[in-house]
CSV table of C-alpha atoms and ligand atoms in Angstrom, one decimal:
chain,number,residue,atom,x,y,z
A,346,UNK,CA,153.3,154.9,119.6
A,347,UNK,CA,154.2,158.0,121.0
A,348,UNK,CA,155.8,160.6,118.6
A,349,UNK,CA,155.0,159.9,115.2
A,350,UNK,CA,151.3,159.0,115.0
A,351,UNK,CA,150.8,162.9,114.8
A,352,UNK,CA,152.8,162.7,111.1
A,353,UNK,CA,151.2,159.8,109.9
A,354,UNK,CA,147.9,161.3,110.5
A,355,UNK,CA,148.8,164.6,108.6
A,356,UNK,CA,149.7,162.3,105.9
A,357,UNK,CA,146.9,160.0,105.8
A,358,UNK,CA,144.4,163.7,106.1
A,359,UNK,CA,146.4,164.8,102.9
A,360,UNK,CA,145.6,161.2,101.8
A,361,UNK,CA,141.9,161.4,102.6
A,362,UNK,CA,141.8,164.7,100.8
A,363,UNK,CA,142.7,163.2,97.7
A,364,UNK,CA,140.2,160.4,97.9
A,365,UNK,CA,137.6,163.0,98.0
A,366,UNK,CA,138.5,163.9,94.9
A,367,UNK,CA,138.7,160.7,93.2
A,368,UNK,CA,135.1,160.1,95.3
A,369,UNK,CA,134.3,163.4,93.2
A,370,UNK,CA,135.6,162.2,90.1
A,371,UNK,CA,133.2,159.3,90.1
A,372,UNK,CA,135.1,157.0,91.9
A,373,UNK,CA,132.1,155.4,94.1
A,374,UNK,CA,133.1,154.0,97.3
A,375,UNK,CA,133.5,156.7,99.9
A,376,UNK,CA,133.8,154.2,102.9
A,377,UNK,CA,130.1,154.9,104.6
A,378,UNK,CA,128.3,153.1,102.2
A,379,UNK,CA,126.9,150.4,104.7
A,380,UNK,CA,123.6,151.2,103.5
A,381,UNK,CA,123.6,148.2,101.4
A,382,UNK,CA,120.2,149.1,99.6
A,383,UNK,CA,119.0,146.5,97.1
A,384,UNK,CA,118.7,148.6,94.1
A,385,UNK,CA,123.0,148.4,93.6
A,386,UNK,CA,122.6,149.1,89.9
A,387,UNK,CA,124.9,151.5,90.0
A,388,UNK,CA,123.3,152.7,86.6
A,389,UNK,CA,126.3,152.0,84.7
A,390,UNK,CA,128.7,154.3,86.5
A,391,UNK,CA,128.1,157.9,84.9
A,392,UNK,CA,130.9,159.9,85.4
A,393,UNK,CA,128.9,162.8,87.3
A,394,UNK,CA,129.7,163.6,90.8
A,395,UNK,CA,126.4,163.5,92.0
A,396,UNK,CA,124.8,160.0,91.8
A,397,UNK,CA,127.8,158.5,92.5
A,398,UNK,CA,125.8,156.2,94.7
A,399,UNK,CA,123.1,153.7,94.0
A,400,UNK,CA,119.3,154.8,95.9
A,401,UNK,CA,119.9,157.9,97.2
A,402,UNK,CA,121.4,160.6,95.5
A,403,UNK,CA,123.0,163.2,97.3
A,404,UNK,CA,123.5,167.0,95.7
A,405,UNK,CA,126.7,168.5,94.7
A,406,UNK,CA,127.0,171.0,97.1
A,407,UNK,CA,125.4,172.0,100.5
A,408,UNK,CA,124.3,175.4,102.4
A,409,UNK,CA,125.2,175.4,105.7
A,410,UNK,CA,123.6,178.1,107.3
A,411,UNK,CA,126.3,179.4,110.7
A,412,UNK,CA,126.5,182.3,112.3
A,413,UNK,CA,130.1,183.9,112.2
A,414,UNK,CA,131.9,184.4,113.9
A,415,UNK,CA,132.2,182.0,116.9
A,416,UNK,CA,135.7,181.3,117.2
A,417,UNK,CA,136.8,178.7,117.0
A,418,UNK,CA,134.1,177.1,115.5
A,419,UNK,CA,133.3,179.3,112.7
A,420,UNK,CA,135.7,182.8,112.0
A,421,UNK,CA,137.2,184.6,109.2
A,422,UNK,CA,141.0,185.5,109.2
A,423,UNK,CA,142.4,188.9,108.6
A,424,UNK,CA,142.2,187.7,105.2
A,425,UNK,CA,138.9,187.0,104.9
A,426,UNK,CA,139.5,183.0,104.8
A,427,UNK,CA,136.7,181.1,106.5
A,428,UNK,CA,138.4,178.9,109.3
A,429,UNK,CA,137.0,176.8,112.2
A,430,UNK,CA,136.4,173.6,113.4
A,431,UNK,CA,132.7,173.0,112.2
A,432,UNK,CA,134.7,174.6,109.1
A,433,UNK,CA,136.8,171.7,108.8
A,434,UNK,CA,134.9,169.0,109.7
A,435,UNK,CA,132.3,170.1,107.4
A,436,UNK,CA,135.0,169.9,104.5
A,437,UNK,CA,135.7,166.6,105.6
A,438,UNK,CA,132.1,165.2,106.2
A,439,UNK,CA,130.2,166.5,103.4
A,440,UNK,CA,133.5,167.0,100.5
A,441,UNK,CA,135.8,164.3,101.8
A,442,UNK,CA,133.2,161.8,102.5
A,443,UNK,CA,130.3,162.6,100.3
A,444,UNK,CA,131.7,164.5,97.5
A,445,UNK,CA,129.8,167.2,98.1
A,446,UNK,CA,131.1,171.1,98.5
A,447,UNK,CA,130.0,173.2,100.9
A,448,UNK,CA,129.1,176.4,101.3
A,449,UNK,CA,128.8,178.2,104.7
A,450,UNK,CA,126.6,181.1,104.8
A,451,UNK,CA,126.2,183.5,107.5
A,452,UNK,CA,123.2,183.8,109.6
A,453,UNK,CA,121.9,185.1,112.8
A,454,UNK,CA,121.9,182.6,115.5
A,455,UNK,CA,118.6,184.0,117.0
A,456,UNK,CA,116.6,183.2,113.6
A,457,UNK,CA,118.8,180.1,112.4
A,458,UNK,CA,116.2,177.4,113.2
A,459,UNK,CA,113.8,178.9,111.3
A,460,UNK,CA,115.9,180.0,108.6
A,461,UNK,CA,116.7,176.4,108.1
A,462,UNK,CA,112.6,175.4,108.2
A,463,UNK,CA,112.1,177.8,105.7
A,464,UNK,CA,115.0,176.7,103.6
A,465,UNK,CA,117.6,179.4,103.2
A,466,UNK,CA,120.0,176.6,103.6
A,467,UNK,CA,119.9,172.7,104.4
A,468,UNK,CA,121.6,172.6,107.3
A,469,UNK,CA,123.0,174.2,110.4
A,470,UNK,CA,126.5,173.7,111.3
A,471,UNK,CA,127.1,176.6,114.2
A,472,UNK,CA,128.4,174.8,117.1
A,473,UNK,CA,124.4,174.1,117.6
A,474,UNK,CA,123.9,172.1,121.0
A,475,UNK,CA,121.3,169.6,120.6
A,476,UNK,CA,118.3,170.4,123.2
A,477,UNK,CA,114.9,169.6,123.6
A,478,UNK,CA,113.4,172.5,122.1
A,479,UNK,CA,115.3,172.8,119.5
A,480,UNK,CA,114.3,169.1,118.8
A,481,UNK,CA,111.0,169.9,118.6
A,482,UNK,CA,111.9,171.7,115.3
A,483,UNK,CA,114.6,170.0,113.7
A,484,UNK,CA,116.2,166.8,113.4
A,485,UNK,CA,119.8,166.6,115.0
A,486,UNK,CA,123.0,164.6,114.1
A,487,UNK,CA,124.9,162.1,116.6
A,488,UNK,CA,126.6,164.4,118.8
A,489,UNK,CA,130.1,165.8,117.6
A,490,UNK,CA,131.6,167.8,120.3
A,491,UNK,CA,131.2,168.6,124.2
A,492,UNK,CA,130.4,171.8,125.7
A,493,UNK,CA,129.6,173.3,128.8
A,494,UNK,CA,128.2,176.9,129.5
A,495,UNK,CA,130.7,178.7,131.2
A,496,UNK,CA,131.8,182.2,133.3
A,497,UNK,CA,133.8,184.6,132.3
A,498,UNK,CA,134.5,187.3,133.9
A,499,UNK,CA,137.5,190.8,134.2
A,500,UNK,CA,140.5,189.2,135.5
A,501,UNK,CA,140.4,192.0,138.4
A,502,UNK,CA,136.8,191.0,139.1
A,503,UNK,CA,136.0,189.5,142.9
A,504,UNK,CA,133.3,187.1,141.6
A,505,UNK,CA,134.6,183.9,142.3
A,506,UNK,CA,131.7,182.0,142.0
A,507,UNK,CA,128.1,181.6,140.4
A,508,UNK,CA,126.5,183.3,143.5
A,509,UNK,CA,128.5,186.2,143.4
A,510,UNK,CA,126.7,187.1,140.5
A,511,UNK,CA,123.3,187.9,142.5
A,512,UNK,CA,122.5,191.4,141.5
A,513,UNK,CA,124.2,191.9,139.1
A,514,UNK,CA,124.7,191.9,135.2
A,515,UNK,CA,125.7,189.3,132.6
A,516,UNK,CA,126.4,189.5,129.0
A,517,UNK,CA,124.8,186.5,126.7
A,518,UNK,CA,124.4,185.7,123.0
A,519,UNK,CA,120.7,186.1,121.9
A,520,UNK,CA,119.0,182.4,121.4
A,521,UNK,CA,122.1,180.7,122.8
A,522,UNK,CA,122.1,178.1,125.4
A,523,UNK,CA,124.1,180.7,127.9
A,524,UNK,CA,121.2,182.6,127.7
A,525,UNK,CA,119.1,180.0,129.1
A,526,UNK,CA,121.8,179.1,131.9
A,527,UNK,CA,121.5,183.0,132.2
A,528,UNK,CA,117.7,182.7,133.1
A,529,UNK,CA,118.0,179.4,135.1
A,530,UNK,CA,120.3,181.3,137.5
A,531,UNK,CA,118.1,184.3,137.7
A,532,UNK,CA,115.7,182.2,138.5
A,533,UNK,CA,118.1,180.9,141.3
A,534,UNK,CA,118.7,184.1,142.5
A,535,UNK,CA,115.1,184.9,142.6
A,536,UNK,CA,115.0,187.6,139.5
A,537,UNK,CA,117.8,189.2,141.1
A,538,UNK,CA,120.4,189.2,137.8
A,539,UNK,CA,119.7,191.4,134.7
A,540,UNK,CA,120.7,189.8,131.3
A,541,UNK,CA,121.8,191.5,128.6
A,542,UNK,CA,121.4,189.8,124.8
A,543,UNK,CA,123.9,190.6,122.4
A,544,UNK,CA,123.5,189.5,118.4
A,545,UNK,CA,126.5,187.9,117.8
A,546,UNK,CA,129.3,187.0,121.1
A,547,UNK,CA,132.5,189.4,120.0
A,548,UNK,CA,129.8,192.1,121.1
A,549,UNK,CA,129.3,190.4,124.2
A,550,UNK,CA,132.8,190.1,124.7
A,551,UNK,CA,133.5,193.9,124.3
A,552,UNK,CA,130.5,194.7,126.9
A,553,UNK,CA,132.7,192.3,129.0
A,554,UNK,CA,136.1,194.2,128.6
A,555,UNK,CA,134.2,197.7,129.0
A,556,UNK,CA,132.6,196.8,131.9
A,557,UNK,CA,128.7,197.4,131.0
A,558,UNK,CA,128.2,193.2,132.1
A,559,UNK,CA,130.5,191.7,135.1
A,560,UNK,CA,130.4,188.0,133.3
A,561,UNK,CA,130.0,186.4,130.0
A,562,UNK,CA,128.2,183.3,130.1
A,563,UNK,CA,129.2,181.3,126.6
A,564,UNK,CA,130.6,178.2,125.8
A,565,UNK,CA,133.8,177.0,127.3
A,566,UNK,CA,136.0,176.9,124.0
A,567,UNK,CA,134.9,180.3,122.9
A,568,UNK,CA,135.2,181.7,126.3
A,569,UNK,CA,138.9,180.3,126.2
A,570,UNK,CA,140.1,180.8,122.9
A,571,UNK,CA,138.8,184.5,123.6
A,572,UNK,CA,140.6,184.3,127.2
A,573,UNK,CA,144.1,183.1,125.4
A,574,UNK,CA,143.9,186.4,123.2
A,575,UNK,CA,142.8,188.6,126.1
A,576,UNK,CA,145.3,188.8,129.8
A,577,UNK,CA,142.2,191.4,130.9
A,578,UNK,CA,140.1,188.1,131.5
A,579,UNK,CA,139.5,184.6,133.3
A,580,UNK,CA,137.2,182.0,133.8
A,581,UNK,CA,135.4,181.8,137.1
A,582,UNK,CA,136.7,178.6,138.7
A,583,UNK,CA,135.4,176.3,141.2
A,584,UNK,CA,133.4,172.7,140.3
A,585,UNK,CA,130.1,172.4,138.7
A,586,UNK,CA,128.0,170.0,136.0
A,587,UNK,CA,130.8,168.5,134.1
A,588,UNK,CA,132.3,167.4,138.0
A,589,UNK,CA,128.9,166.6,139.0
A,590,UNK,CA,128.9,164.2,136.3
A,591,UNK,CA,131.8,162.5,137.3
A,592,UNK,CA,133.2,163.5,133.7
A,593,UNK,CA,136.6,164.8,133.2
A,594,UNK,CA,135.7,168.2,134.4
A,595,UNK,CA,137.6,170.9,133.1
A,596,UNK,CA,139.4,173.4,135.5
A,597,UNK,CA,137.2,176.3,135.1
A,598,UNK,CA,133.2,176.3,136.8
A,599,UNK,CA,130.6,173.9,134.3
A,600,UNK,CA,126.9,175.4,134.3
A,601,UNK,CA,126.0,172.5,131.7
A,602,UNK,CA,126.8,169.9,129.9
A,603,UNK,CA,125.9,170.4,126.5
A,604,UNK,CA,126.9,168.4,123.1
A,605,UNK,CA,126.9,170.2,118.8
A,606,UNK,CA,124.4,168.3,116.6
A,607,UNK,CA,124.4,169.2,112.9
A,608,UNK,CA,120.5,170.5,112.6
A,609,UNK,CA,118.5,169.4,109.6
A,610,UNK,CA,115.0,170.0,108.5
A,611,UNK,CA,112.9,166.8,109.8
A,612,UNK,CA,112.2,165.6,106.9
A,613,UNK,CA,115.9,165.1,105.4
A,614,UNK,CA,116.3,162.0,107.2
A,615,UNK,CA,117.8,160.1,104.7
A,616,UNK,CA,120.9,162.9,104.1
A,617,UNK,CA,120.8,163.1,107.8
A,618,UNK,CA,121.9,159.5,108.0
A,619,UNK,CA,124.3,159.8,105.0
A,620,UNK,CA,125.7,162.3,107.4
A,621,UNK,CA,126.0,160.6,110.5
A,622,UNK,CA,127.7,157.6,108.3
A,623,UNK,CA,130.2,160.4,107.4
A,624,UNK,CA,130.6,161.1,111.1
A,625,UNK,CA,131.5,157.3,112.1
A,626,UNK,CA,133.4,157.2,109.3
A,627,UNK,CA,136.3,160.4,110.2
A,628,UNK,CA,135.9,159.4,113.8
A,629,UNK,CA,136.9,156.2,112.9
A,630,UNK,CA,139.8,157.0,110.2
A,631,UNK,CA,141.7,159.5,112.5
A,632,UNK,CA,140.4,162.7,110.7
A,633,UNK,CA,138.6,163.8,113.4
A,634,UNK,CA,141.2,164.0,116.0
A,635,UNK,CA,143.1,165.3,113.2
A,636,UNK,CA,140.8,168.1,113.0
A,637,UNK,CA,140.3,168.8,116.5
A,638,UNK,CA,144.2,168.5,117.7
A,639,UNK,CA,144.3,171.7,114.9
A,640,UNK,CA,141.9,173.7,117.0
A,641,UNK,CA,141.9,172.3,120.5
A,642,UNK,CA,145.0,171.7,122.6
A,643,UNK,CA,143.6,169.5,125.4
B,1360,LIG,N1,126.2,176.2,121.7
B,1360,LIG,C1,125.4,177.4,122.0
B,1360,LIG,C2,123.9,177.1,121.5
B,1360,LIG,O1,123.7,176.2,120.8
B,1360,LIG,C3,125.9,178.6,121.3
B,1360,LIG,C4,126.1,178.5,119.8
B,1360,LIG,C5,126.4,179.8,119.1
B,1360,LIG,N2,126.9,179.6,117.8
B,1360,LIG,C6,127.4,180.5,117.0
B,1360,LIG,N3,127.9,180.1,115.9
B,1360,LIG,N4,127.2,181.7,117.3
B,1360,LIG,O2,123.0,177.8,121.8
């Protein structure tokens, strides 16, 4: 099973795509329905997309509130297409699975827990990792992807690990987890590190290349995809969390290890199940490898 499982898997995506459709159309029965809730009346199969389901009934379309871009996870192209991987598996989740379309609106990742409490959309999908703070607020999905906060740092740079950052300046998306691996390791170094907070990571990024911080700590995917388009920069490399964990640790340093939730207001918990069905269900079906072999090569 070596060569061809990669065509039958485009095919069966196309395939799933057009059971979405008929799922739209009317057509009950998108897989998750394991909910098996007594009232199965099915109320004599109306031909609206919505209550396509018996007991619950799910909208026709979704906000997701994101902030873009955060490639690859959420980015327009030169033409102005919305692409990403929460992109995609949001098209698969909510349209393939539960008929429902959504929409992704931009927002700023500082303010995006409580624009979701105060409902400017009904979820987050923004490569969110699921922490104890944040749970405090919102209700999470099962995990979807792994992270780790990583370094990044001039290719020409002589820091070659975390402690040669003592003193000096780092570069860190406002309200992100980096910025809170940021603090733990001033804290380390006894105060000694000055952080600077950026709005959105391509500006953090630029600070990076023009050499107003030494290191961007950010996610590893981000940090790479940015490091394939960029020769100027690296990863600091040496072991860290994902090697202390015995997991299999990437090559570059691990601060954390982290893992994306879909957020929802905590009192959505019967969509946030629906959702999670979704999940199981293109884990299971190959979609979500699909998906991910799109945006992630290892
Ligand atoms: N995973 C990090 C966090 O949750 C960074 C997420 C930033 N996402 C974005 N779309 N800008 O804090």
């Amino acid at each position: 099973m070596s060569d061809e499982p990669n065509i039958d898997r485009r095919a069966y995506l196309t395939t799933v795509g057009v059971g979405g459709l008929a799922a739209l159309a009317g057509c009950a029965g998108s897989g998750a329905d394991t909910s098996g809730s007594e009232s199965d009346t099915d109320e004599a199969g109306t031909e609206t997309g919505s209550g396509m389901e018996s007991g619950s009934t799910l909208p026709d379309s979704v906000d997701i509130g994101s902030d873009i871009p955060y490639r690859p996870f959420e980015y327009k192209t030169t033409d102005g297409e919305l692409k990403g991987f929460d992109v995609s598996i949001a098209q698969a989740v909510f349209e393939d699975q539960l008929g429902i379309t959504p929409n992704f609106t931009d927002t700023s990742f500082d303010t995006i827990i409580s624009s979701l409490n105060n409902g400017n959309f009904r979820v987050v999908m923004s490569a969110m990792t699921i922490n104890e703070t944040r749970d405090q607020q919102v209700d999470f999905s099962d995990p979807y992807f792994t992270a780790y906060q990583t370094i990044l740092v001039l290719k020409d740079s002589d820091i070659t690990a975390r402690t040669d950052l003592k003193g000096k300046t780092v570069g860190v998306q406002k309200g992100t987890t980096g910025a809170n691996a940021a603090e733990e390791l001033k804290s380390e170094f006894g105060g000694d590190l000055a952080i600077k907070r950026y709005d959105q990571i391509p500006a953090a990024f630029d600070a990076l290349i023009n050499n107003q911080v030494v290191a961007v700590i950010n996610d590893n995917t981000v940090n790479g995809e940015f490091a394939d388009q960029n020769d100027a920069v690296r990863f600091v490399e040496g072991e860290g969390a994902a090697a202390d964990a015995g997991k299999n640790a990437p090559p570059y340093l691990t601060l954390t290890i982290e893992e994306y939730g879909i957020a929802f207001r905590q009192d959505d918990d019967e969509f946030r199940q629906r959702v999670n069905e979704a999940l199981a269900a293109i884990r299971e079906d190959g979609t979500y490898d699909e998906i991910y072999g799109q945006y992630f090569s290892g």
